[in-house]
Amino acid sequence: MKSMFIAILLFLCKGHSQEVIAIPFDPPEELNWEGTEKAYFSTQWDTQVVTNVSKPSMEVFLPETDRSNGTAVIIAPGGGLYVHGIENEGNAVARWLTTKGFTAFVLKYRLVPTKGDGVAALANEGEVVFKKASKVLPLATQDGLNAILHVRQKAREYGIDPHKIGFMGFSAGGAVTMNLTFNYTEGNRPDFVVPVYPWMGLVPPYTVPKDAPPMLLICASDDPLILPSLSTQLYSKWAENGKIAELHMYSKGGHGFGIKKQGLPSDSWIQRFYDWSVAEGLTTPKKE
């Protein structure tokens, strides 16, 4: 009965966000969130944000039925594991993807507990940020793996191929993307990954999996958080192990550009993702 209800709901709501899914999780003993998650517009980041997430969830964005390409992308917004840049690195990305036929899912993984303005807490806590984020990364990683498992189990209801489920993450969401890439099992393995200026300094030492998924890396050389060198190292390790990898390192773009326009070549990174997905056979383009 539940599956039938979901199927009917999806049919009625094609082309836009319409469903929020609760992701199962095990509450940690060592962390405590006070109150519920908070959503507000951050003037500092110039985007809608969400903070203090203690219960992971995922919002579904469906393409028009006649445009669906059968491929899914789970999106993990960034924000230092204190914040989700939910619009610029989440919902707006999902809406763009649906125009190309993707079924998109915006994941709100668990974040560092914060009171009040999470953006301010991220800016003001200095070196404590890394310590707190490191404790939450395993939880966020499990949320990502559970999200993949959910989408794969419900693939038929969403009208997607269970073997074409990708994971795209920005900054801290990129750390989640790569950490789950080093910790998946057969059932929750992503079929491709797209780390966008990933915070690789947060990810523990790793080895490239024997069945590593295809990877597209996006970054900018002028990223002020010193992420370019770690991104090129990640790309090199994939290439050295004979795995499918592509890197777009833009000379300008900074950090946190997401899908917003800056009048730079980096503005077109998401089109490059689409081109890559077609070239690698991860997406079947629909005729216009």
PDB file of C-alpha atoms in Angstrom:
ATOM      1  CA  MET A   1       0.000   0.000   0.000  1.00  0.00           C
ATOM      2  CA  LYS A   2       2.829   2.415   0.854  1.00  0.00           C
ATOM      3  CA  SER A   3       4.584   1.669  -2.446  1.00  0.00           C
ATOM      4  CA  MET A   4       1.338   2.290  -4.358  1.00  0.00           C
ATOM      5  CA  PHE A   5       0.874   5.616  -2.566  1.00  0.00           C
ATOM      6  CA  ILE A   6       4.404   6.710  -3.466  1.00  0.00           C
ATOM      7  CA  ALA A   7       3.914   5.713  -7.092  1.00  0.00           C
ATOM      8  CA  ILE A   8       0.659   7.715  -7.335  1.00  0.00           C
ATOM      9  CA  LEU A   9       2.269  10.724  -5.672  1.00  0.00           C
ATOM     10  CA  LEU A  10       5.203  10.640  -8.079  1.00  0.00           C
ATOM     11  CA  PHE A  11       2.879  10.411 -11.080  1.00  0.00           C
ATOM     12  CA  LEU A  12       0.881  13.436  -9.984  1.00  0.00           C
ATOM     13  CA  CYS A  13       3.875  15.622  -9.213  1.00  0.00           C
ATOM     14  CA  LYS A  14       6.238  15.242 -12.178  1.00  0.00           C
ATOM     15  CA  GLY A  15       8.567  18.124 -12.973  1.00  0.00           C
ATOM     16  CA  HIS A  16       9.166  19.652  -9.546  1.00  0.00           C
ATOM     17  CA  SER A  17       9.944  18.916  -5.904  1.00  0.00           C
ATOM     18  CA  GLN A  18       7.135  16.943  -4.335  1.00  0.00           C
ATOM     19  CA  GLU A  19       8.281  14.444  -1.718  1.00  0.00           C
ATOM     20  CA  VAL A  20      10.480  14.512   1.371  1.00  0.00           C
ATOM     21  CA  ILE A  21      11.869  11.161   2.467  1.00  0.00           C
ATOM     22  CA  ALA A  22      13.026  10.391   6.002  1.00  0.00           C
ATOM     23  CA  ILE A  23      16.366   8.554   5.901  1.00  0.00           C
ATOM     24  CA  PRO A  24      16.799   5.833   8.582  1.00  0.00           C
ATOM     25  CA  PHE A  25      19.641   6.422  11.041  1.00  0.00           C
ATOM     26  CA  ASP A  26      21.079   5.349  14.384  1.00  0.00           C
ATOM     27  CA  PRO A  27      21.234   8.250  16.903  1.00  0.00           C
ATOM     28  CA  PRO A  28      24.795   8.733  18.188  1.00  0.00           C
ATOM     29  CA  GLU A  29      25.390   8.664  21.932  1.00  0.00           C
ATOM     30  CA  GLU A  30      28.090  11.351  21.989  1.00  0.00           C
ATOM     31  CA  LEU A  31      26.197  14.138  20.161  1.00  0.00           C
ATOM     32  CA  ASN A  32      23.108  16.055  21.203  1.00  0.00           C
ATOM     33  CA  TRP A  33      21.070  18.436  19.062  1.00  0.00           C
ATOM     34  CA  GLU A  34      18.862  20.964  20.815  1.00  0.00           C
ATOM     35  CA  GLY A  35      15.694  21.822  18.947  1.00  0.00           C
ATOM     36  CA  THR A  36      14.936  21.112  15.305  1.00  0.00           C
ATOM     37  CA  GLU A  37      16.736  22.017  12.114  1.00  0.00           C
ATOM     38  CA  LYS A  38      16.652  25.681  11.100  1.00  0.00           C
ATOM     39  CA  ALA A  39      16.067  27.057   7.606  1.00  0.00           C
ATOM     40  CA  TYR A  40      16.730  30.706   6.743  1.00  0.00           C
ATOM     41  CA  PHE A  41      18.272  33.007   4.151  1.00  0.00           C
ATOM     42  CA  SER A  42      21.917  33.811   4.836  1.00  0.00           C
ATOM     43  CA  THR A  43      22.863  37.290   3.659  1.00  0.00           C
ATOM     44  CA  GLN A  44      26.513  36.362   4.194  1.00  0.00           C
ATOM     45  CA  TRP A  45      26.284  33.427   1.768  1.00  0.00           C
ATOM     46  CA  ASP A  46      23.502  34.962  -0.349  1.00  0.00           C
ATOM     47  CA  THR A  47      21.509  31.741  -0.396  1.00  0.00           C
ATOM     48  CA  GLN A  48      18.920  29.801   1.561  1.00  0.00           C
ATOM     49  CA  VAL A  49      20.575  27.564   4.167  1.00  0.00           C
ATOM     50  CA  VAL A  50      19.668  24.839   6.650  1.00  0.00           C
ATOM     51  CA  THR A  51      21.477  24.176   9.943  1.00  0.00           C
ATOM     52  CA  ASN A  52      21.277  21.934  13.029  1.00  0.00           C
ATOM     53  CA  VAL A  53      20.149  18.862  11.063  1.00  0.00           C
ATOM     54  CA  SER A  54      19.810  15.881  13.429  1.00  0.00           C
ATOM     55  CA  LYS A  55      17.434  13.744  11.341  1.00  0.00           C
ATOM     56  CA  PRO A  56      18.563  13.101   7.757  1.00  0.00           C
ATOM     57  CA  SER A  57      16.056  13.486   4.945  1.00  0.00           C
ATOM     58  CA  MET A  58      15.964  13.784   1.188  1.00  0.00           C
ATOM     59  CA  GLU A  59      13.798  15.826  -1.174  1.00  0.00           C
ATOM     60  CA  VAL A  60      12.848  14.414  -4.577  1.00  0.00           C
ATOM     61  CA  PHE A  61      12.906  16.389  -7.844  1.00  0.00           C
ATOM     62  CA  LEU A  62      11.416  14.583 -10.837  1.00  0.00           C
ATOM     63  CA  PRO A  63      11.801  15.429 -14.519  1.00  0.00           C
ATOM     64  CA  GLU A  64       8.855  15.591 -16.859  1.00  0.00           C
ATOM     65  CA  THR A  65       7.849  12.047 -17.768  1.00  0.00           C
ATOM     66  CA  ASP A  66       8.778  12.395 -21.440  1.00  0.00           C
ATOM     67  CA  ARG A  67      12.221  13.778 -20.556  1.00  0.00           C
ATOM     68  CA  SER A  68      13.318  11.198 -18.000  1.00  0.00           C
ATOM     69  CA  ASN A  69      16.661   9.608 -18.886  1.00  0.00           C
ATOM     70  CA  GLY A  70      16.529   6.915 -16.187  1.00  0.00           C
ATOM     71  CA  THR A  71      19.551   8.263 -14.290  1.00  0.00           C
ATOM     72  CA  ALA A  72      19.480   9.541 -10.694  1.00  0.00           C
ATOM     73  CA  VAL A  73      21.757  12.005  -8.912  1.00  0.00           C
ATOM     74  CA  ILE A  74      21.812  12.393  -5.126  1.00  0.00           C
ATOM     75  CA  ILE A  75      23.071  15.872  -4.200  1.00  0.00           C
ATOM     76  CA  ALA A  76      24.910  16.695  -0.963  1.00  0.00           C
ATOM     77  CA  PRO A  77      25.175  20.480  -0.389  1.00  0.00           C
ATOM     78  CA  GLY A  78      28.246  21.936   1.283  1.00  0.00           C
ATOM     79  CA  GLY A  79      28.770  24.115   4.338  1.00  0.00           C
ATOM     80  CA  GLY A  80      31.580  22.755   6.510  1.00  0.00           C
ATOM     81  CA  LEU A  81      29.240  20.106   7.997  1.00  0.00           C
ATOM     82  CA  TYR A  82      27.728  23.016   9.952  1.00  0.00           C
ATOM     83  CA  VAL A  83      25.413  24.270   7.200  1.00  0.00           C
ATOM     84  CA  HIS A  84      23.664  23.105   4.042  1.00  0.00           C
ATOM     85  CA  GLY A  85      23.849  25.672   1.238  1.00  0.00           C
ATOM     86  CA  ILE A  86      20.513  24.169   0.323  1.00  0.00           C
ATOM     87  CA  GLU A  87      19.600  26.400  -2.628  1.00  0.00           C
ATOM     88  CA  ASN A  88      22.857  27.223  -4.459  1.00  0.00           C
ATOM     89  CA  GLU A  89      24.352  23.748  -3.946  1.00  0.00           C
ATOM     90  CA  GLY A  90      21.145  21.753  -3.681  1.00  0.00           C
ATOM     91  CA  ASN A  91      17.697  22.674  -4.948  1.00  0.00           C
ATOM     92  CA  ALA A  92      18.845  24.882  -7.829  1.00  0.00           C
ATOM     93  CA  VAL A  93      21.218  22.135  -8.971  1.00  0.00           C
ATOM     94  CA  ALA A  94      18.392  19.587  -8.779  1.00  0.00           C
ATOM     95  CA  ARG A  95      16.084  21.762 -10.858  1.00  0.00           C
ATOM     96  CA  TRP A  96      18.759  22.140 -13.559  1.00  0.00           C
ATOM     97  CA  LEU A  97      19.317  18.397 -13.632  1.00  0.00           C
ATOM     98  CA  THR A  98      15.623  17.679 -14.146  1.00  0.00           C
ATOM     99  CA  THR A  99      15.698  19.787 -17.327  1.00  0.00           C
ATOM    100  CA  LYS A 100      18.190  17.241 -18.675  1.00  0.00           C
ATOM    101  CA  GLY A 101      16.034  14.308 -17.625  1.00  0.00           C
ATOM    102  CA  PHE A 102      17.724  13.346 -14.372  1.00  0.00           C
ATOM    103  CA  THR A 103      15.793  12.370 -11.278  1.00  0.00           C
ATOM    104  CA  ALA A 104      17.444  14.381  -8.499  1.00  0.00           C
ATOM    105  CA  PHE A 105      17.474  13.964  -4.730  1.00  0.00           C
ATOM    106  CA  VAL A 106      18.713  16.714  -2.386  1.00  0.00           C
ATOM    107  CA  LEU A 107      20.093  15.145   0.772  1.00  0.00           C
ATOM    108  CA  LYS A 108      20.076  16.871   4.144  1.00  0.00           C
ATOM    109  CA  TYR A 109      22.684  14.778   5.956  1.00  0.00           C
ATOM    110  CA  ARG A 110      23.365  15.277   9.647  1.00  0.00           C
ATOM    111  CA  LEU A 111      25.301  18.378  10.676  1.00  0.00           C
ATOM    112  CA  VAL A 112      27.262  19.642  13.666  1.00  0.00           C
ATOM    113  CA  PRO A 113      24.791  20.699  16.392  1.00  0.00           C
ATOM    114  CA  THR A 114      24.479  24.496  16.427  1.00  0.00           C
ATOM    115  CA  LYS A 115      22.329  27.066  18.168  1.00  0.00           C
ATOM    116  CA  GLY A 116      21.115  30.136  16.344  1.00  0.00           C
ATOM    117  CA  ASP A 117      23.086  31.085  13.228  1.00  0.00           C
ATOM    118  CA  GLY A 118      25.023  28.068  11.981  1.00  0.00           C
ATOM    119  CA  VAL A 119      26.800  30.187   9.362  1.00  0.00           C
ATOM    120  CA  ALA A 120      28.167  32.422  12.121  1.00  0.00           C
ATOM    121  CA  ALA A 121      29.224  29.384  14.171  1.00  0.00           C
ATOM    122  CA  LEU A 122      31.162  28.014  11.194  1.00  0.00           C
ATOM    123  CA  ALA A 123      32.903  31.363  10.705  1.00  0.00           C
ATOM    124  CA  ASN A 124      33.750  31.938  14.365  1.00  0.00           C
ATOM    125  CA  GLU A 125      34.827  28.581  15.790  1.00  0.00           C
ATOM    126  CA  GLY A 126      38.237  28.467  14.118  1.00  0.00           C
ATOM    127  CA  GLU A 127      40.195  25.232  14.538  1.00  0.00           C
ATOM    128  CA  VAL A 128      37.291  23.658  16.451  1.00  0.00           C
ATOM    129  CA  VAL A 129      35.442  23.386  13.125  1.00  0.00           C
ATOM    130  CA  PHE A 130      37.698  20.581  11.890  1.00  0.00           C
ATOM    131  CA  LYS A 131      37.387  18.654  15.159  1.00  0.00           C
ATOM    132  CA  LYS A 132      33.590  18.874  15.227  1.00  0.00           C
ATOM    133  CA  ALA A 133      33.209  18.175  11.522  1.00  0.00           C
ATOM    134  CA  SER A 134      35.403  15.079  11.812  1.00  0.00           C
ATOM    135  CA  LYS A 135      33.048  13.648  14.438  1.00  0.00           C
ATOM    136  CA  VAL A 136      30.004  14.199  12.241  1.00  0.00           C
ATOM    137  CA  LEU A 137      31.513  13.005   8.940  1.00  0.00           C
ATOM    138  CA  PRO A 138      30.891   9.285   9.687  1.00  0.00           C
ATOM    139  CA  LEU A 139      27.226  10.077  10.434  1.00  0.00           C
ATOM    140  CA  ALA A 140      26.838  12.122   7.254  1.00  0.00           C
ATOM    141  CA  THR A 141      28.557   9.346   5.308  1.00  0.00           C
ATOM    142  CA  GLN A 142      26.093   6.778   6.617  1.00  0.00           C
ATOM    143  CA  ASP A 143      23.242   9.100   5.662  1.00  0.00           C
ATOM    144  CA  GLY A 144      24.617   9.234   2.120  1.00  0.00           C
ATOM    145  CA  LEU A 145      24.964   5.468   1.881  1.00  0.00           C
ATOM    146  CA  ASN A 146      21.441   4.982   3.205  1.00  0.00           C
ATOM    147  CA  ALA A 147      20.179   7.486   0.638  1.00  0.00           C
ATOM    148  CA  ILE A 148      21.764   5.471  -2.190  1.00  0.00           C
ATOM    149  CA  LEU A 149      20.255   2.275  -0.797  1.00  0.00           C
ATOM    150  CA  HIS A 150      16.798   3.874  -0.644  1.00  0.00           C
ATOM    151  CA  VAL A 151      16.946   5.131  -4.226  1.00  0.00           C
ATOM    152  CA  ARG A 152      18.175   1.765  -5.481  1.00  0.00           C
ATOM    153  CA  GLN A 153      15.453  -0.134  -3.656  1.00  0.00           C
ATOM    154  CA  LYS A 154      12.782   2.254  -4.989  1.00  0.00           C
ATOM    155  CA  ALA A 155      14.282   2.580  -8.484  1.00  0.00           C
ATOM    156  CA  ARG A 156      11.251   1.145 -10.247  1.00  0.00           C
ATOM    157  CA  GLU A 157       8.877   3.553  -8.500  1.00  0.00           C
ATOM    158  CA  TYR A 158      11.086   6.520  -9.428  1.00  0.00           C
ATOM    159  CA  GLY A 159      11.419   5.302 -13.016  1.00  0.00           C
ATOM    160  CA  ILE A 160      15.213   5.036 -12.892  1.00  0.00           C
ATOM    161  CA  ASP A 161      17.852   2.420 -13.656  1.00  0.00           C
ATOM    162  CA  PRO A 162      19.130   0.906 -10.351  1.00  0.00           C
ATOM    163  CA  HIS A 163      22.596   0.794 -11.935  1.00  0.00           C
ATOM    164  CA  LYS A 164      22.665   4.493 -12.797  1.00  0.00           C
ATOM    165  CA  ILE A 165      22.594   6.192  -9.405  1.00  0.00           C
ATOM    166  CA  GLY A 166      25.239   8.852  -8.872  1.00  0.00           C
ATOM    167  CA  PHE A 167      26.300  11.000  -5.937  1.00  0.00           C
ATOM    168  CA  MET A 168      27.306  14.673  -6.284  1.00  0.00           C
ATOM    169  CA  GLY A 169      28.644  16.695  -3.357  1.00  0.00           C
ATOM    170  CA  PHE A 170      29.939  20.214  -2.816  1.00  0.00           C
ATOM    171  CA  SER A 171      32.791  21.102  -0.423  1.00  0.00           C
ATOM    172  CA  ALA A 172      31.860  19.302   2.826  1.00  0.00           C
ATOM    173  CA  GLY A 173      29.281  17.459   0.733  1.00  0.00           C
ATOM    174  CA  GLY A 174      32.227  16.518  -1.479  1.00  0.00           C
ATOM    175  CA  ALA A 175      33.933  15.062   1.590  1.00  0.00           C
ATOM    176  CA  VAL A 176      30.786  13.028   2.221  1.00  0.00           C
ATOM    177  CA  THR A 177      30.797  11.964  -1.442  1.00  0.00           C
ATOM    178  CA  MET A 178      34.345  10.655  -1.303  1.00  0.00           C
ATOM    179  CA  ASN A 179      34.141   9.172   2.186  1.00  0.00           C
ATOM    180  CA  LEU A 180      31.161   7.049   1.149  1.00  0.00           C
ATOM    181  CA  THR A 181      33.092   6.100  -1.992  1.00  0.00           C
ATOM    182  CA  PHE A 182      35.698   4.536   0.296  1.00  0.00           C
ATOM    183  CA  ASN A 183      33.143   2.832   2.542  1.00  0.00           C
ATOM    184  CA  TYR A 184      30.362   1.404   0.382  1.00  0.00           C
ATOM    185  CA  THR A 185      29.081  -2.157   0.161  1.00  0.00           C
ATOM    186  CA  GLU A 186      27.579  -3.854  -2.876  1.00  0.00           C
ATOM    187  CA  GLY A 187      24.082  -2.576  -2.144  1.00  0.00           C
ATOM    188  CA  ASN A 188      24.938   1.087  -1.577  1.00  0.00           C
ATOM    189  CA  ARG A 189      27.771   1.599  -4.073  1.00  0.00           C
ATOM    190  CA  PRO A 190      27.331   4.792  -6.139  1.00  0.00           C
ATOM    191  CA  ASP A 191      27.494   4.170  -9.896  1.00  0.00           C
ATOM    192  CA  PHE A 192      29.358   7.453 -10.419  1.00  0.00           C
ATOM    193  CA  VAL A 193      30.562  10.291  -8.208  1.00  0.00           C
ATOM    194  CA  VAL A 194      30.930  14.030  -8.783  1.00  0.00           C
ATOM    195  CA  PRO A 195      32.927  15.765  -6.029  1.00  0.00           C
ATOM    196  CA  VAL A 196      32.771  19.539  -6.551  1.00  0.00           C
ATOM    197  CA  TYR A 197      35.607  21.398  -4.777  1.00  0.00           C
ATOM    198  CA  PRO A 198      35.637  18.542  -2.203  1.00  0.00           C
ATOM    199  CA  TRP A 199      37.026  19.105   1.297  1.00  0.00           C
ATOM    200  CA  MET A 200      39.480  16.220   1.007  1.00  0.00           C
ATOM    201  CA  GLY A 201      41.432  17.361   4.059  1.00  0.00           C
ATOM    202  CA  LEU A 202      38.540  16.098   6.169  1.00  0.00           C
ATOM    203  CA  VAL A 203      38.564  12.628   4.591  1.00  0.00           C
ATOM    204  CA  PRO A 204      40.707  10.001   6.394  1.00  0.00           C
ATOM    205  CA  PRO A 205      43.595   8.332   4.488  1.00  0.00           C
ATOM    206  CA  TYR A 206      42.197   6.214   1.680  1.00  0.00           C
ATOM    207  CA  THR A 207      42.942   3.710  -1.056  1.00  0.00           C
ATOM    208  CA  VAL A 208      41.172   3.590  -4.396  1.00  0.00           C
ATOM    209  CA  PRO A 209      38.536   0.810  -4.373  1.00  0.00           C
ATOM    210  CA  LYS A 210      39.057  -2.066  -6.803  1.00  0.00           C
ATOM    211  CA  ASP A 211      35.614  -1.368  -8.267  1.00  0.00           C
ATOM    212  CA  ALA A 212      35.865   2.417  -7.926  1.00  0.00           C
ATOM    213  CA  PRO A 213      33.023   4.232  -9.720  1.00  0.00           C
ATOM    214  CA  PRO A 214      33.675   6.729 -12.533  1.00  0.00           C
ATOM    215  CA  MET A 215      34.518  10.151 -11.118  1.00  0.00           C
ATOM    216  CA  LEU A 216      34.232  13.711 -12.399  1.00  0.00           C
ATOM    217  CA  LEU A 217      36.109  16.274 -10.307  1.00  0.00           C
ATOM    218  CA  ILE A 218      35.336  20.005 -10.372  1.00  0.00           C
ATOM    219  CA  CYS A 219      37.470  22.683  -8.690  1.00  0.00           C
ATOM    220  CA  ALA A 220      39.021  26.129  -9.171  1.00  0.00           C
ATOM    221  CA  SER A 221      42.715  26.936  -8.847  1.00  0.00           C
ATOM    222  CA  ASP A 222      41.946  30.100  -6.888  1.00  0.00           C
ATOM    223  CA  ASP A 223      39.918  28.276  -4.241  1.00  0.00           C
ATOM    224  CA  PRO A 224      41.008  30.037  -1.019  1.00  0.00           C
ATOM    225  CA  LEU A 225      40.596  26.867   1.075  1.00  0.00           C
ATOM    226  CA  ILE A 226      43.630  25.180  -0.532  1.00  0.00           C
ATOM    227  CA  LEU A 227      41.551  22.414  -2.083  1.00  0.00           C
ATOM    228  CA  PRO A 228      43.010  22.298  -5.629  1.00  0.00           C
ATOM    229  CA  SER A 229      46.132  20.277  -4.784  1.00  0.00           C
ATOM    230  CA  LEU A 230      44.138  17.620  -2.919  1.00  0.00           C
ATOM    231  CA  SER A 231      41.692  17.438  -5.815  1.00  0.00           C
ATOM    232  CA  THR A 232      44.486  16.856  -8.328  1.00  0.00           C
ATOM    233  CA  GLN A 233      45.935  14.169  -6.043  1.00  0.00           C
ATOM    234  CA  LEU A 234      42.552  12.465  -5.936  1.00  0.00           C
ATOM    235  CA  TYR A 235      42.280  12.563  -9.718  1.00  0.00           C
ATOM    236  CA  SER A 236      45.818  11.209 -10.108  1.00  0.00           C
ATOM    237  CA  LYS A 237      45.112   8.258  -7.822  1.00  0.00           C
ATOM    238  CA  TRP A 238      42.035   7.319  -9.865  1.00  0.00           C
ATOM    239  CA  ALA A 239      44.020   7.609 -13.099  1.00  0.00           C
ATOM    240  CA  GLU A 240      47.040   5.702 -11.746  1.00  0.00           C
ATOM    241  CA  ASN A 241      44.744   2.817 -10.833  1.00  0.00           C
ATOM    242  CA  GLY A 242      43.177   2.715 -14.278  1.00  0.00           C
ATOM    243  CA  LYS A 243      39.798   4.044 -13.143  1.00  0.00           C
ATOM    244  CA  ILE A 244      37.562   6.368 -15.128  1.00  0.00           C
ATOM    245  CA  ALA A 245      38.282   9.944 -14.075  1.00  0.00           C
ATOM    246  CA  GLU A 246      37.952  13.441 -15.484  1.00  0.00           C
ATOM    247  CA  LEU A 247      39.109  16.695 -13.897  1.00  0.00           C
ATOM    248  CA  HIS A 248      38.013  20.253 -14.644  1.00  0.00           C
ATOM    249  CA  MET A 249      40.308  22.663 -12.795  1.00  0.00           C
ATOM    250  CA  TYR A 250      39.195  26.195 -13.625  1.00  0.00           C
ATOM    251  CA  SER A 251      41.680  29.027 -13.187  1.00  0.00           C
ATOM    252  CA  LYS A 252      39.019  31.185 -11.514  1.00  0.00           C
ATOM    253  CA  GLY A 253      35.862  30.437  -9.592  1.00  0.00           C
ATOM    254  CA  GLY A 254      36.845  30.574  -5.927  1.00  0.00           C
ATOM    255  CA  HIS A 255      35.028  28.405  -3.427  1.00  0.00           C
ATOM    256  CA  GLY A 256      31.326  27.714  -3.055  1.00  0.00           C
ATOM    257  CA  PHE A 257      30.296  28.865  -6.515  1.00  0.00           C
ATOM    258  CA  GLY A 258      27.719  26.103  -6.826  1.00  0.00           C
ATOM    259  CA  ILE A 259      25.371  26.841  -9.685  1.00  0.00           C
ATOM    260  CA  LYS A 260      25.392  30.637  -9.418  1.00  0.00           C
ATOM    261  CA  LYS A 261      26.687  32.703 -12.327  1.00  0.00           C
ATOM    262  CA  GLN A 262      29.926  34.675 -11.962  1.00  0.00           C
ATOM    263  CA  GLY A 263      30.620  35.447 -15.613  1.00  0.00           C
ATOM    264  CA  LEU A 264      33.420  32.853 -15.644  1.00  0.00           C
ATOM    265  CA  PRO A 265      34.112  29.592 -17.511  1.00  0.00           C
ATOM    266  CA  SER A 266      33.402  27.746 -14.249  1.00  0.00           C
ATOM    267  CA  ASP A 267      29.753  28.768 -14.660  1.00  0.00           C
ATOM    268  CA  SER A 268      29.371  25.954 -17.200  1.00  0.00           C
ATOM    269  CA  TRP A 269      30.715  23.132 -15.023  1.00  0.00           C
ATOM    270  CA  ILE A 270      27.275  21.504 -14.702  1.00  0.00           C
ATOM    271  CA  GLN A 271      26.927  21.340 -18.497  1.00  0.00           C
ATOM    272  CA  ARG A 272      30.345  19.652 -18.547  1.00  0.00           C
ATOM    273  CA  PHE A 273      28.954  17.123 -16.066  1.00  0.00           C
ATOM    274  CA  TYR A 274      26.101  16.377 -18.437  1.00  0.00           C
ATOM    275  CA  ASP A 275      28.473  16.017 -21.398  1.00  0.00           C
ATOM    276  CA  TRP A 276      30.670  13.666 -19.346  1.00  0.00           C
ATOM    277  CA  SER A 277      27.726  11.556 -18.234  1.00  0.00           C
ATOM    278  CA  VAL A 278      26.657  11.087 -21.857  1.00  0.00           C
ATOM    279  CA  ALA A 279      30.205  10.295 -23.025  1.00  0.00           C
ATOM    280  CA  GLU A 280      30.617   7.648 -20.327  1.00  0.00           C
ATOM    281  CA  GLY A 281      27.241   6.054 -21.034  1.00  0.00           C
ATOM    282  CA  LEU A 282      25.913   7.032 -17.624  1.00  0.00           C
ATOM    283  CA  THR A 283      23.089   9.016 -19.228  1.00  0.00           C
ATOM    284  CA  THR A 284      21.018   8.366 -22.310  1.00  0.00           C
ATOM    285  CA  PRO A 285      20.166  11.747 -23.823  1.00  0.00           C
ATOM    286  CA  LYS A 286      16.640  12.357 -24.993  1.00  0.00           C
ATOM    287  CA  LYS A 287      16.034  13.712 -28.479  1.00  0.00           C
ATOM    288  CA  GLU A 288      14.739  17.272 -28.456  1.00  0.00           C
TER     289      GLU A 288
END
